[in-house]
Amino acid sequence: MCLAIPVQVTEVLSGDMAKVTLDGVLKVISTALIDDVQPGDYVILHVGYALTKIRPEEAERTLTLIQEASMGVAP
């Protein structure tokens, strides 16, 4: 099973890279597959690559659903 999640871009770096955050966790990812990434954008992240940009509302809705689904899972 593969999972792609929304993350927010916090900083655009050189070489088609960017820093992103999800719940305070920072990660450097590749943005080589999409154009015109800016700080504040939400992107779909899969195995270290941003696949596409999405609207903030869609990102928040998806993150809420993921969080709600994880509450029912035992550790």
mmCIF file of N, CA, C and O in Angstrom:
data_model
loop_
_atom_site.group_PDB
_atom_site.id
_atom_site.type_symbol
_atom_site.label_atom_id
_atom_site.label_comp_id
_atom_site.label_asym_id
_atom_site.label_seq_id
_atom_site.Cartn_x
_atom_site.Cartn_y
_atom_site.Cartn_z
ATOM 1 N N MET A 1 0.840 -1.167 0.000
ATOM 2 C CA MET A 1 0.000 0.000 0.000
ATOM 3 C C MET A 1 0.890 1.237 0.000
ATOM 4 O O MET A 1 1.881 1.303 0.701
ATOM 5 N N CYS A 2 0.519 2.219 -0.787
ATOM 6 C CA CYS A 2 1.257 3.484 -0.853
ATOM 7 C C CYS A 2 0.416 4.588 -0.218
ATOM 8 O O CYS A 2 -0.803 4.555 -0.278
ATOM 9 N N LEU A 3 1.097 5.534 0.364
ATOM 10 C CA LEU A 3 0.410 6.646 0.995
ATOM 11 C C LEU A 3 1.083 7.942 0.586
ATOM 12 O O LEU A 3 2.303 8.064 0.667
ATOM 13 N N ALA A 4 0.308 8.886 0.120
ATOM 14 C CA ALA A 4 0.793 10.225 -0.191
ATOM 15 C C ALA A 4 0.039 11.180 0.718
ATOM 16 O O ALA A 4 -1.168 11.052 0.893
ATOM 17 N N ILE A 5 0.751 12.129 1.319
ATOM 18 C CA ILE A 5 0.127 13.011 2.297
ATOM 19 C C ILE A 5 0.393 14.475 1.962
ATOM 20 O O ILE A 5 1.419 14.810 1.370
ATOM 21 N N PRO A 6 -0.513 15.364 2.350
ATOM 22 C CA PRO A 6 -0.287 16.789 2.156
ATOM 23 C C PRO A 6 0.707 17.325 3.183
ATOM 24 O O PRO A 6 0.642 16.967 4.359
ATOM 25 N N VAL A 7 1.615 18.161 2.713
ATOM 26 C CA VAL A 7 2.572 18.847 3.582
ATOM 27 C C VAL A 7 2.649 20.295 3.120
ATOM 28 O O VAL A 7 2.344 20.611 1.973
ATOM 29 N N GLN A 8 3.064 21.178 4.029
ATOM 30 C CA GLN A 8 3.166 22.596 3.683
ATOM 31 C C GLN A 8 4.632 22.967 3.458
ATOM 32 O O GLN A 8 5.504 22.634 4.270
ATOM 33 N N VAL A 9 4.884 23.677 2.365
ATOM 34 C CA VAL A 9 6.226 24.151 2.039
ATOM 35 C C VAL A 9 6.571 25.316 2.962
ATOM 36 O O VAL A 9 5.801 26.275 3.069
ATOM 37 N N THR A 10 7.714 25.221 3.636
ATOM 38 C CA THR A 10 8.151 26.311 4.510
ATOM 39 C C THR A 10 9.282 27.109 3.896
ATOM 40 O O THR A 10 9.451 28.284 4.215
ATOM 41 N N GLU A 11 10.047 26.472 3.003
ATOM 42 C CA GLU A 11 11.180 27.158 2.379
ATOM 43 C C GLU A 11 11.517 26.465 1.064
ATOM 44 O O GLU A 11 11.555 25.239 0.990
ATOM 45 N N VAL A 12 11.752 27.271 0.029
ATOM 46 C CA VAL A 12 12.192 26.738 -1.255
ATOM 47 C C VAL A 12 13.717 26.786 -1.276
ATOM 48 O O VAL A 12 14.313 27.819 -0.974
ATOM 49 N N LEU A 13 14.340 25.664 -1.619
ATOM 50 C CA LEU A 13 15.791 25.542 -1.647
ATOM 51 C C LEU A 13 16.276 25.437 -3.092
ATOM 52 O O LEU A 13 15.480 25.221 -4.009
ATOM 53 N N SER A 14 17.556 25.540 -3.291
ATOM 54 C CA SER A 14 18.111 25.397 -4.635
ATOM 55 C C SER A 14 18.053 23.933 -5.074
ATOM 56 O O SER A 14 17.869 23.028 -4.255
ATOM 57 N N GLY A 15 18.207 23.721 -6.369
ATOM 58 C CA GLY A 15 18.262 22.354 -6.885
ATOM 59 C C GLY A 15 16.944 21.623 -6.840
ATOM 60 O O GLY A 15 16.928 20.412 -6.629
ATOM 61 N N ASP A 16 15.824 22.324 -7.044
ATOM 62 C CA ASP A 16 14.490 21.700 -7.027
ATOM 63 C C ASP A 16 14.201 20.971 -5.723
ATOM 64 O O ASP A 16 13.647 19.859 -5.708
ATOM 65 N N MET A 17 14.575 21.595 -4.620
ATOM 66 C CA MET A 17 14.326 21.032 -3.300
ATOM 67 C C MET A 17 13.549 22.051 -2.470
ATOM 68 O O MET A 17 13.530 23.242 -2.770
ATOM 69 N N ALA A 18 12.893 21.573 -1.414
ATOM 70 C CA ALA A 18 12.149 22.447 -0.514
ATOM 71 C C ALA A 18 12.099 21.824 0.873
ATOM 72 O O ALA A 18 12.163 20.600 1.017
ATOM 73 N N LYS A 19 11.951 22.674 1.884
ATOM 74 C CA LYS A 19 11.668 22.209 3.239
ATOM 75 C C LYS A 19 10.159 22.233 3.404
ATOM 76 O O LYS A 19 9.497 23.190 3.017
ATOM 77 N N VAL A 20 9.642 21.172 4.014
ATOM 78 C CA VAL A 20 8.207 21.084 4.272
ATOM 79 C C VAL A 20 7.988 20.711 5.727
ATOM 80 O O VAL A 20 8.894 20.227 6.404
ATOM 81 N N THR A 21 6.764 20.919 6.192
ATOM 82 C CA THR A 21 6.420 20.570 7.561
ATOM 83 C C THR A 21 5.083 19.844 7.602
ATOM 84 O O THR A 21 4.189 20.111 6.798
ATOM 85 N N LEU A 22 4.999 18.924 8.550
ATOM 86 C CA LEU A 22 3.756 18.241 8.857
ATOM 87 C C LEU A 22 3.736 18.041 10.357
ATOM 88 O O LEU A 22 4.576 17.312 10.910
ATOM 89 N N ASP A 23 2.832 18.715 11.040
ATOM 90 C CA ASP A 23 2.729 18.648 12.504
ATOM 91 C C ASP A 23 4.062 18.940 13.186
ATOM 92 O O ASP A 23 4.442 18.279 14.148
ATOM 93 N N GLY A 24 4.792 19.907 12.663
ATOM 94 C CA GLY A 24 6.046 20.319 13.272
ATOM 95 C C GLY A 24 7.260 19.510 12.865
ATOM 96 O O GLY A 24 8.380 19.836 13.238
ATOM 97 N N VAL A 25 7.068 18.439 12.099
ATOM 98 C CA VAL A 25 8.188 17.639 11.607
ATOM 99 C C VAL A 25 8.666 18.252 10.300
ATOM 100 O O VAL A 25 7.888 18.423 9.361
ATOM 101 N N LEU A 26 9.958 18.609 10.234
ATOM 102 C CA LEU A 26 10.535 19.202 9.035
ATOM 103 C C LEU A 26 11.240 18.142 8.206
ATOM 104 O O LEU A 26 11.882 17.254 8.744
ATOM 105 N N LYS A 27 11.130 18.283 6.885
ATOM 106 C CA LYS A 27 11.760 17.336 5.973
ATOM 107 C C LYS A 27 12.150 18.081 4.708
ATOM 108 O O LYS A 27 11.451 18.995 4.286
ATOM 109 N N VAL A 28 13.257 17.698 4.097
ATOM 110 C CA VAL A 28 13.661 18.243 2.806
ATOM 111 C C VAL A 28 13.202 17.269 1.730
ATOM 112 O O VAL A 28 13.455 16.060 1.831
ATOM 113 N N ILE A 29 12.496 17.800 0.720
ATOM 114 C CA ILE A 29 11.932 16.958 -0.339
ATOM 115 C C ILE A 29 12.308 17.513 -1.706
ATOM 116 O O ILE A 29 12.724 18.661 -1.833
ATOM 117 N N SER A 30 12.102 16.702 -2.719
ATOM 118 C CA SER A 30 12.312 17.130 -4.101
ATOM 119 C C SER A 30 11.029 17.753 -4.657
ATOM 120 O O SER A 30 9.938 17.214 -4.465
ATOM 121 N N THR A 31 11.194 18.861 -5.365
ATOM 122 C CA THR A 31 10.068 19.499 -6.055
ATOM 123 C C THR A 31 10.278 19.454 -7.565
ATOM 124 O O THR A 31 9.666 20.219 -8.304
ATOM 125 N N ALA A 32 11.131 18.547 -8.023
ATOM 126 C CA ALA A 32 11.478 18.472 -9.444
ATOM 127 C C ALA A 32 10.287 18.138 -10.340
ATOM 128 O O ALA A 32 10.313 18.453 -11.528
ATOM 129 N N LEU A 33 9.249 17.528 -9.790
ATOM 130 C CA LEU A 33 8.113 17.099 -10.607
ATOM 131 C C LEU A 33 7.032 18.163 -10.780
ATOM 132 O O LEU A 33 6.095 17.962 -11.554
ATOM 133 N N ILE A 34 7.146 19.292 -10.056
ATOM 134 C CA ILE A 34 6.134 20.351 -10.172
ATOM 135 C C ILE A 34 6.808 21.705 -10.337
ATOM 136 O O ILE A 34 7.973 21.883 -10.005
ATOM 137 N N ASP A 35 6.063 22.666 -10.863
ATOM 138 C CA ASP A 35 6.592 24.001 -11.130
ATOM 139 C C ASP A 35 6.097 25.016 -10.115
ATOM 140 O O ASP A 35 5.033 24.846 -9.519
ATOM 141 N N ASP A 36 6.876 26.064 -9.959
ATOM 142 C CA ASP A 36 6.479 27.267 -9.229
ATOM 143 C C ASP A 36 6.023 26.989 -7.794
ATOM 144 O O ASP A 36 4.939 27.388 -7.385
ATOM 145 N N VAL A 37 6.831 26.285 -7.043
ATOM 146 C CA VAL A 37 6.529 26.012 -5.635
ATOM 147 C C VAL A 37 6.959 27.220 -4.804
ATOM 148 O O VAL A 37 8.064 27.727 -4.965
ATOM 149 N N GLN A 38 6.081 27.665 -3.919
ATOM 150 C CA GLN A 38 6.333 28.822 -3.077
ATOM 151 C C GLN A 38 6.093 28.468 -1.608
ATOM 152 O O GLN A 38 5.274 27.589 -1.309
ATOM 153 N N PRO A 39 6.772 29.154 -0.685
ATOM 154 C CA PRO A 39 6.475 28.950 0.727
ATOM 155 C C PRO A 39 4.982 29.183 0.994
ATOM 156 O O PRO A 39 4.380 30.109 0.446
ATOM 157 N N GLY A 40 4.394 28.315 1.790
ATOM 158 C CA GLY A 40 2.969 28.394 2.080
ATOM 159 C C GLY A 40 2.133 27.450 1.239
ATOM 160 O O GLY A 40 1.000 27.130 1.605
ATOM 161 N N ASP A 41 2.679 27.013 0.092
ATOM 162 C CA ASP A 41 1.953 26.056 -0.750
ATOM 163 C C ASP A 41 1.818 24.722 -0.029
ATOM 164 O O ASP A 41 2.674 24.335 0.769
ATOM 165 N N TYR A 42 0.744 24.016 -0.333
ATOM 166 C CA TYR A 42 0.586 22.632 0.104
ATOM 167 C C TYR A 42 0.843 21.739 -1.099
ATOM 168 O O TYR A 42 0.377 22.024 -2.206
ATOM 169 N N VAL A 43 1.595 20.679 -0.869
ATOM 170 C CA VAL A 43 1.883 19.713 -1.923
ATOM 171 C C VAL A 43 1.585 18.312 -1.401
ATOM 172 O O VAL A 43 1.572 18.074 -0.195
ATOM 173 N N ILE A 44 1.338 17.406 -2.339
ATOM 174 C CA ILE A 44 1.169 16.001 -1.990
ATOM 175 C C ILE A 44 2.545 15.360 -2.031
ATOM 176 O O ILE A 44 3.234 15.406 -3.055
ATOM 177 N N LEU A 45 2.959 14.753 -0.913
ATOM 178 C CA LEU A 45 4.278 14.156 -0.772
ATOM 179 C C LEU A 45 4.181 12.639 -0.830
ATOM 180 O O LEU A 45 3.374 12.028 -0.128
ATOM 181 N N HIS A 46 5.039 12.042 -1.668
ATOM 182 C CA HIS A 46 5.122 10.582 -1.751
ATOM 183 C C HIS A 46 6.582 10.201 -1.934
ATOM 184 O O HIS A 46 7.238 10.667 -2.865
ATOM 185 N N VAL A 47 7.100 9.390 -1.048
ATOM 186 C CA VAL A 47 8.485 8.909 -1.019
ATOM 187 C C VAL A 47 9.517 9.992 -1.347
ATOM 188 O O VAL A 47 10.436 9.784 -2.120
ATOM 189 N N GLY A 48 9.341 11.166 -0.727
ATOM 190 C CA GLY A 48 10.321 12.232 -0.859
ATOM 191 C C GLY A 48 10.126 13.170 -2.027
ATOM 192 O O GLY A 48 10.919 14.094 -2.219
ATOM 193 N N TYR A 49 9.079 12.976 -2.814
ATOM 194 C CA TYR A 49 8.816 13.812 -3.974
ATOM 195 C C TYR A 49 7.457 14.500 -3.850
ATOM 196 O O TYR A 49 6.462 13.853 -3.515
ATOM 197 N N ALA A 50 7.432 15.790 -4.157
ATOM 198 C CA ALA A 50 6.168 16.505 -4.265
ATOM 199 C C ALA A 50 5.552 16.139 -5.612
ATOM 200 O O ALA A 50 6.195 16.297 -6.658
ATOM 201 N N LEU A 51 4.333 15.626 -5.584
ATOM 202 C CA LEU A 51 3.690 15.176 -6.819
ATOM 203 C C LEU A 51 2.841 16.251 -7.473
ATOM 204 O O LEU A 51 2.772 16.333 -8.701
ATOM 205 N N THR A 52 2.159 17.055 -6.658
ATOM 206 C CA THR A 52 1.286 18.100 -7.181
ATOM 207 C C THR A 52 0.966 19.081 -6.065
ATOM 208 O O THR A 52 1.079 18.749 -4.882
ATOM 209 N N LYS A 53 0.562 20.285 -6.436
ATOM 210 C CA LYS A 53 0.089 21.250 -5.447
ATOM 211 C C LYS A 53 -1.398 21.031 -5.230
ATOM 212 O O LYS A 53 -2.109 20.602 -6.145
ATOM 213 N N ILE A 54 -1.863 21.324 -4.012
ATOM 214 C CA ILE A 54 -3.296 21.255 -3.721
ATOM 215 C C ILE A 54 -3.710 22.510 -2.948
ATOM 216 O O ILE A 54 -2.881 23.184 -2.352
ATOM 217 N N ARG A 55 -5.001 22.766 -2.967
ATOM 218 C CA ARG A 55 -5.543 23.924 -2.245
ATOM 219 C C ARG A 55 -5.419 23.698 -0.738
ATOM 220 O O ARG A 55 -5.544 22.565 -0.262
ATOM 221 N N PRO A 56 -5.197 24.764 0.027
ATOM 222 C CA PRO A 56 -5.093 24.626 1.490
ATOM 223 C C PRO A 56 -6.310 23.948 2.110
ATOM 224 O O PRO A 56 -6.169 23.146 3.038
ATOM 225 N N GLU A 57 -7.498 24.240 1.602
ATOM 226 C CA GLU A 57 -8.721 23.639 2.146
ATOM 227 C C GLU A 57 -8.716 22.121 1.965
ATOM 228 O O GLU A 57 -9.131 21.372 2.852
ATOM 229 N N GLU A 58 -8.259 21.676 0.804
ATOM 230 C CA GLU A 58 -8.189 20.243 0.527
ATOM 231 C C GLU A 58 -7.146 19.573 1.424
ATOM 232 O O GLU A 58 -7.357 18.478 1.942
ATOM 233 N N ALA A 59 -6.020 20.245 1.620
ATOM 234 C CA ALA A 59 -4.969 19.708 2.487
ATOM 235 C C ALA A 59 -5.480 19.550 3.914
ATOM 236 O O ALA A 59 -5.294 18.499 4.542
ATOM 237 N N GLU A 60 -6.130 20.581 4.431
ATOM 238 C CA GLU A 60 -6.645 20.532 5.804
ATOM 239 C C GLU A 60 -7.696 19.443 5.968
ATOM 240 O O GLU A 60 -7.707 18.725 6.965
ATOM 241 N N ARG A 61 -8.574 19.300 4.976
ATOM 242 C CA ARG A 61 -9.608 18.266 5.045
ATOM 243 C C ARG A 61 -8.975 16.873 5.053
ATOM 244 O O ARG A 61 -9.357 16.003 5.842
ATOM 245 N N THR A 62 -7.981 16.671 4.198
ATOM 246 C CA THR A 62 -7.308 15.377 4.135
ATOM 247 C C THR A 62 -6.564 15.068 5.422
ATOM 248 O O THR A 62 -6.634 13.949 5.947
ATOM 249 N N LEU A 63 -5.848 16.054 5.959
ATOM 250 C CA LEU A 63 -5.113 15.854 7.210
ATOM 251 C C LEU A 63 -6.044 15.549 8.372
ATOM 252 O O LEU A 63 -5.731 14.719 9.228
ATOM 253 N N THR A 64 -7.197 16.195 8.402
ATOM 254 C CA THR A 64 -8.195 15.921 9.436
ATOM 255 C C THR A 64 -8.697 14.486 9.333
ATOM 256 O O THR A 64 -8.808 13.780 10.343
ATOM 257 N N LEU A 65 -8.980 14.031 8.117
ATOM 258 C CA LEU A 65 -9.447 12.651 7.919
ATOM 259 C C LEU A 65 -8.373 11.644 8.340
ATOM 260 O O LEU A 65 -8.692 10.628 8.969
ATOM 261 N N ILE A 66 -7.120 11.907 8.015
ATOM 262 C CA ILE A 66 -6.035 11.010 8.422
ATOM 263 C C ILE A 66 -5.926 10.956 9.940
ATOM 264 O O ILE A 66 -5.774 9.879 10.524
ATOM 265 N N GLN A 67 -6.024 12.123 10.574
ATOM 266 C CA GLN A 67 -5.937 12.156 12.028
ATOM 267 C C GLN A 67 -7.101 11.416 12.678
ATOM 268 O O GLN A 67 -6.910 10.648 13.618
ATOM 269 N N GLU A 68 -8.310 11.608 12.155
ATOM 270 C CA GLU A 68 -9.465 10.911 12.701
ATOM 271 C C GLU A 68 -9.338 9.407 12.519
ATOM 272 O O GLU A 68 -9.690 8.628 13.413
ATOM 273 N N ALA A 69 -8.835 8.974 11.373
ATOM 274 C CA ALA A 69 -8.668 7.543 11.112
ATOM 275 C C ALA A 69 -7.619 6.932 12.043
ATOM 276 O O ALA A 69 -7.772 5.793 12.499
ATOM 277 N N SER A 70 -6.587 7.684 12.373
ATOM 278 C CA SER A 70 -5.526 7.148 13.224
ATOM 279 C C SER A 70 -5.966 7.014 14.679
ATOM 280 O O SER A 70 -5.392 6.228 15.432
ATOM 281 N N MET A 71 -6.999 7.740 15.089
ATOM 282 C CA MET A 71 -7.478 7.651 16.472
ATOM 283 C C MET A 71 -8.096 6.307 16.767
ATOM 284 O O MET A 71 -8.115 5.872 17.910
ATOM 285 N N GLY A 72 -8.579 5.626 15.739
ATOM 286 C CA GLY A 72 -9.215 4.329 15.937
ATOM 287 C C GLY A 72 -8.254 3.173 15.822
ATOM 288 O O GLY A 72 -8.646 2.020 15.962
ATOM 289 N N VAL A 73 -6.957 3.459 15.590
ATOM 290 C CA VAL A 73 -5.981 2.393 15.401
ATOM 291 C C VAL A 73 -5.194 2.192 16.689
ATOM 292 O O VAL A 73 -4.666 3.135 17.266
ATOM 293 N N ALA A 74 -5.111 0.956 17.148
ATOM 294 C CA ALA A 74 -4.339 0.648 18.354
ATOM 295 C C ALA A 74 -2.859 0.665 18.040
ATOM 296 O O ALA A 74 -2.453 0.252 16.955
ATOM 297 N N PRO A 75 -2.024 1.143 18.967
ATOM 298 C CA PRO A 75 -0.572 1.185 18.721
ATOM 299 C C PRO A 75 0.053 -0.187 18.654
ATOM 300 O O PRO A 75 -0.392 -1.148 19.143
#
